[in-house]
Coordinates of C-alpha atoms in Angstrom, one line a residue:
X243 CA 0.0 0.0 0.0
X244 CA 1.3 3.4 -0.9
X245 CA 0.1 6.6 0.7
X246 CA -0.4 9.4 -1.9
X247 CA 0.9 12.8 -1.1
X248 CA 1.2 16.1 -2.9
X249 CA 4.7 17.2 -4.0
X250 CA 6.4 19.5 -6.5
X251 CA 7.7 18.1 -9.7
X252 CA 10.2 19.8 -12.0
X253 CA 9.3 19.4 -15.7
X254 CA 11.4 20.5 -18.6
X255 CA 10.6 22.1 -22.0
X256 CA 13.2 21.5 -24.7
X257 CA 13.9 23.8 -27.6
X258 CA 16.4 23.5 -30.5
X259 CA 18.8 26.4 -30.7
X260 CA 21.5 28.0 -32.8
X261 CA 24.4 29.8 -31.1
X262 CA 25.8 33.0 -32.4
X263 CA 28.6 35.2 -31.2
X264 CA 27.9 38.5 -29.4
X265 CA 29.3 40.2 -32.5
X266 CA 29.7 38.5 -35.9
X267 CA 31.1 41.2 -38.1
X268 CA 31.7 40.8 -41.8
X269 CA 35.0 42.4 -42.8
X270 CA 34.6 44.3 -46.1
X271 CA 37.1 46.7 -47.5
X272 CA 35.7 50.0 -48.5
X273 CA 37.9 50.3 -51.6
X274 CA 38.7 48.0 -54.5
X275 CA 42.3 46.8 -54.9
X276 CA 44.4 43.6 -55.0
X277 CA 45.4 42.1 -51.6
X278 CA 49.1 42.4 -51.1
X279 CA 49.4 40.9 -47.6
X280 CA 47.2 38.8 -45.3
X281 CA 48.3 39.5 -41.7
X282 CA 46.2 36.9 -39.8
X283 CA 45.2 33.3 -40.1
X284 CA 41.9 31.5 -39.8
X285 CA 40.8 30.9 -36.2
X286 CA 43.3 33.4 -34.9
X287 CA 42.2 35.6 -32.0
X288 CA 42.7 39.3 -32.8
X289 CA 42.4 42.5 -30.9
X290 CA 40.3 45.5 -31.9
X291 CA 42.2 47.6 -34.4
X292 CA 44.6 44.8 -35.3
X293 CA 45.6 44.8 -39.0
X294 CA 43.9 41.9 -40.9
X295 CA 45.1 42.5 -44.5
X296 CA 46.6 45.2 -46.7
X297 CA 45.5 46.2 -50.2
X298 CA 47.7 47.6 -53.0
X299 CA 48.3 51.2 -52.1
X300 CA 50.0 52.5 -55.2
X301 CA 47.0 54.1 -56.9
X302 CA 45.7 55.6 -53.6
X303 CA 49.1 57.1 -52.7
X304 CA 49.2 58.7 -56.2
X305 CA 45.7 60.1 -55.6
X306 CA 46.9 61.6 -52.4
X307 CA 49.9 63.3 -54.0
X308 CA 47.7 64.6 -56.8
X309 CA 45.2 66.0 -54.3
X310 CA 48.0 67.7 -52.4
X311 CA 49.2 69.3 -55.5
X312 CA 45.7 70.5 -56.3
X313 CA 45.4 72.1 -52.9
X314 CA 48.8 73.9 -53.4
X315 CA 47.6 75.3 -56.7
X316 CA 44.3 76.4 -55.2
X317 CA 46.1 78.0 -52.3
X318 CA 48.2 80.0 -54.7
X319 CA 45.1 81.1 -56.5
X320 CA 43.6 82.3 -53.3
X321 CA 46.8 84.2 -52.4
X322 CA 46.8 86.0 -55.9
X323 CA 43.1 86.7 -55.7
X324 CA 43.5 88.1 -52.2
X325 CA 46.3 90.5 -53.3
X326 CA 44.3 91.6 -56.3
X327 CA 41.2 92.2 -54.2
X328 CA 43.1 94.3 -51.6
X329 CA 44.6 96.4 -54.4
X330 CA 41.3 96.9 -56.1
X331 CA 39.7 97.9 -52.8
X332 CA 42.4 100.6 -52.3
X333 CA 41.9 101.9 -55.8
X334 CA 38.1 101.9 -55.3
X335 CA 38.5 103.9 -52.1
X336 CA 40.4 106.5 -54.1
X337 CA 37.7 106.5 -56.8
X338 CA 40.2 105.3 -59.4
X339 CA 38.2 102.2 -60.4
X340 CA 34.5 101.6 -60.5
X341 CA 32.5 99.6 -58.0
X342 CA 31.9 97.0 -60.8
X343 CA 35.7 96.3 -61.0
X344 CA 36.0 96.1 -57.2
X345 CA 33.1 93.6 -57.0
X346 CA 34.6 91.4 -59.7
X347 CA 37.8 91.2 -57.7
X348 CA 35.9 90.2 -54.6
X349 CA 34.0 87.6 -56.6
X350 CA 37.2 86.1 -58.0
X351 CA 38.6 85.9 -54.4
X352 CA 35.4 84.1 -53.3
X353 CA 35.6 81.7 -56.2
X354 CA 39.3 80.9 -55.5
X355 CA 38.4 80.2 -51.8
X356 CA 35.6 77.9 -52.9
X357 CA 38.0 76.0 -55.2
X358 CA 40.5 75.7 -52.4
X359 CA 37.8 74.2 -50.1
X360 CA 36.9 71.8 -52.8
X361 CA 40.5 70.7 -53.3
X362 CA 40.9 70.3 -49.5
X363 CA 37.8 68.1 -49.4
X364 CA 39.3 66.0 -52.3
X365 CA 42.5 65.6 -50.3
X366 CA 40.6 64.4 -47.2
X367 CA 38.8 61.8 -49.4
X368 CA 42.1 60.7 -51.0
X369 CA 43.7 60.2 -47.6
X370 CA 40.7 58.4 -46.3
X371 CA 40.7 56.0 -49.3
X372 CA 44.4 55.4 -48.6
X373 CA 43.7 54.5 -45.0
X374 CA 41.0 52.0 -46.2
X375 CA 43.8 50.0 -47.9
X376 CA 44.8 48.8 -44.4
X377 CA 41.8 46.7 -43.2
X378 CA 41.6 46.4 -39.4
X379 CA 39.5 44.4 -37.0
X380 CA 36.6 46.6 -35.8
X381 CA 36.3 44.5 -32.6
X382 CA 38.1 41.7 -30.7
X383 CA 37.3 38.2 -31.7
X384 CA 38.2 35.1 -33.7
X385 CA 38.9 35.1 -37.4
X386 CA 36.6 33.0 -39.6
X387 CA 37.5 31.4 -42.9
X388 CA 39.5 33.6 -45.2
X389 CA 38.2 33.2 -48.8
X390 CA 40.7 35.5 -50.5
X391 CA 44.5 35.5 -50.3
X392 CA 47.4 37.5 -51.7
X393 CA 46.8 38.5 -55.3
X394 CA 43.0 38.3 -55.0
X395 CA 40.9 41.3 -55.9
X396 CA 39.1 42.6 -52.9
X397 CA 36.1 45.0 -53.0
X398 CA 33.2 46.1 -50.9
X399 CA 31.0 43.4 -52.5
X400 CA 33.5 40.5 -52.4
X401 CA 33.4 37.6 -50.0
X402 CA 35.3 38.4 -46.9
X403 CA 36.2 36.8 -43.5
X404 CA 34.1 37.3 -40.3
X405 CA 35.3 38.4 -36.9
X406 CA 33.3 36.7 -34.2
X407 CA 33.3 38.1 -30.7
X408 CA 32.4 35.1 -28.6
X409 CA 33.3 36.4 -25.1
X410 CA 29.6 36.0 -24.7
X411 CA 27.2 34.1 -27.0
X412 CA 23.5 34.3 -27.8
X413 CA 21.3 31.2 -28.2
X414 CA 18.1 31.7 -30.1
X415 CA 14.9 29.8 -29.6
X416 CA 11.3 30.2 -30.7
X417 CA 8.0 30.4 -28.7
X418 CA 4.8 29.8 -30.5
X419 CA 1.9 32.2 -30.3
X420 CA 0.0 30.2 -27.6
X421 CA 3.1 30.2 -25.4
X422 CA 3.6 33.9 -25.8
X423 CA 0.0 34.5 -24.8
X424 CA 0.3 32.2 -21.8
X425 CA 3.3 34.2 -20.6
X426 CA 1.2 37.3 -20.1
X427 CA -1.3 35.4 -17.9
X428 CA -4.3 36.9 -19.7
X429 CA -2.8 40.3 -19.9
X430 CA -2.0 40.6 -16.1
X431 CA 1.7 41.2 -16.8
X432 CA 3.8 42.4 -19.7
X433 CA 6.1 40.3 -21.9
X434 CA 9.1 41.9 -20.3
X435 CA 7.9 41.1 -16.8
X436 CA 7.1 37.5 -17.9
X437 CA 10.6 37.2 -19.5
X438 CA 12.4 38.4 -16.4
X439 CA 10.4 36.0 -14.3
X440 CA 11.5 33.0 -16.3
X441 CA 14.1 30.7 -14.6
X442 CA 17.7 30.2 -15.7
X443 CA 18.0 27.7 -18.5
X444 CA 20.4 25.0 -19.4
X445 CA 22.2 24.4 -22.7
X446 CA 22.8 20.8 -23.9
X447 CA 25.5 20.7 -26.6
X448 CA 25.3 18.7 -29.8
X449 CA 27.3 15.8 -28.3
X450 CA 24.7 15.5 -25.5
X451 CA 26.8 17.1 -22.8
X452 CA 25.5 19.9 -20.6
X453 CA 27.2 23.3 -20.8
X454 CA 28.4 24.0 -17.2
X455 CA 27.1 27.6 -17.0
X456 CA 23.4 28.5 -16.9
X457 CA 21.9 31.1 -19.2
X458 CA 19.2 33.7 -18.9
X459 CA 16.5 34.7 -21.4
X460 CA 17.2 38.4 -22.0
X461 CA 14.9 39.4 -24.8
X462 CA 11.7 38.3 -26.5
X463 CA 10.7 39.9 -29.8
X464 CA 7.6 41.9 -29.7
X465 CA 6.5 40.8 -33.2
X466 CA 5.3 37.4 -34.3
X467 CA 6.7 35.9 -37.5
X468 CA 3.8 35.7 -40.0
X469 CA 5.2 32.7 -41.7
X470 CA 5.9 30.6 -38.6
X471 CA 3.6 32.2 -36.0
X472 CA 6.4 32.3 -33.5
X473 CA 8.5 34.9 -31.5
X474 CA 12.2 34.6 -31.1
X475 CA 13.8 34.7 -27.7
X476 CA 17.5 35.4 -27.1
X477 CA 19.4 33.7 -24.3
X478 CA 22.7 35.0 -23.0
X479 CA 25.6 32.7 -22.0
X480 CA 29.0 33.5 -20.7
X481 CA 31.5 31.6 -22.9
X482 CA 33.8 29.7 -20.7
X483 CA 37.3 29.5 -22.2
X484 CA 35.9 30.2 -25.7
X485 CA 34.2 26.7 -25.6
X486 CA 31.1 27.8 -27.6
X487 CA 31.5 28.9 -31.2
X488 CA 29.3 31.0 -33.5
X489 CA 27.2 28.7 -35.6
X490 CA 27.1 25.8 -33.1
X491 CA 23.8 24.0 -32.4
X492 CA 22.3 22.6 -29.3
X493 CA 19.2 22.3 -27.1
X494 CA 17.8 24.8 -24.6
X495 CA 16.2 23.2 -21.5
X496 CA 13.8 25.4 -19.6
X497 CA 12.6 24.0 -16.2
X498 CA 9.0 24.3 -15.1

């Protein structure tokens, strides 16, 4: 004979998940040129600002020198126009020349200054394009596959490596519309309150082992996907010793 008694039971809900790095940044050069040097290797950990690869700089260095020469010519034009305008003003003050001549001199000076400003702007652009030939990591992380090597043509549209910051990772799961409605308890609480009240979750890796650190559901999208009728939830995990990698799969276990 067994005496029945009431007790609490822990149930579990299981959801498939895809793991992504905190930052997965595609590295795309902002100018088009041939790669002359690749400074990192696949899988290498890099720091923010570290040089990844260098593009051919010859044409961009020539453009900088040409822009510098244009600025020098424009500056000389301003100097000449300024002297002319000053002399014309003195002659006008003595009633030697007409107001029309004086105004033309002032207009020539204004035009020369505008051309100087335009040349200076072109120089800034040329120097910026030259700096773009040294492609640097925008953030710390691990280098993904490198599709192009020395001699390959790189451009803003070409296939490029990815820098993945996996100091923390995000695991994404989906809740269906019914589950989202149940979280609000008939409208008695908001989705953010319901999300904060959810317990810590576990991550089971693809080999069946449990990840040692718990995770916490941090966000839940406010819109339902019309094609799937589900909302995406994001779970934050600390990445112990870089164990988790962007693109990994697993299972999220939520206790009830």
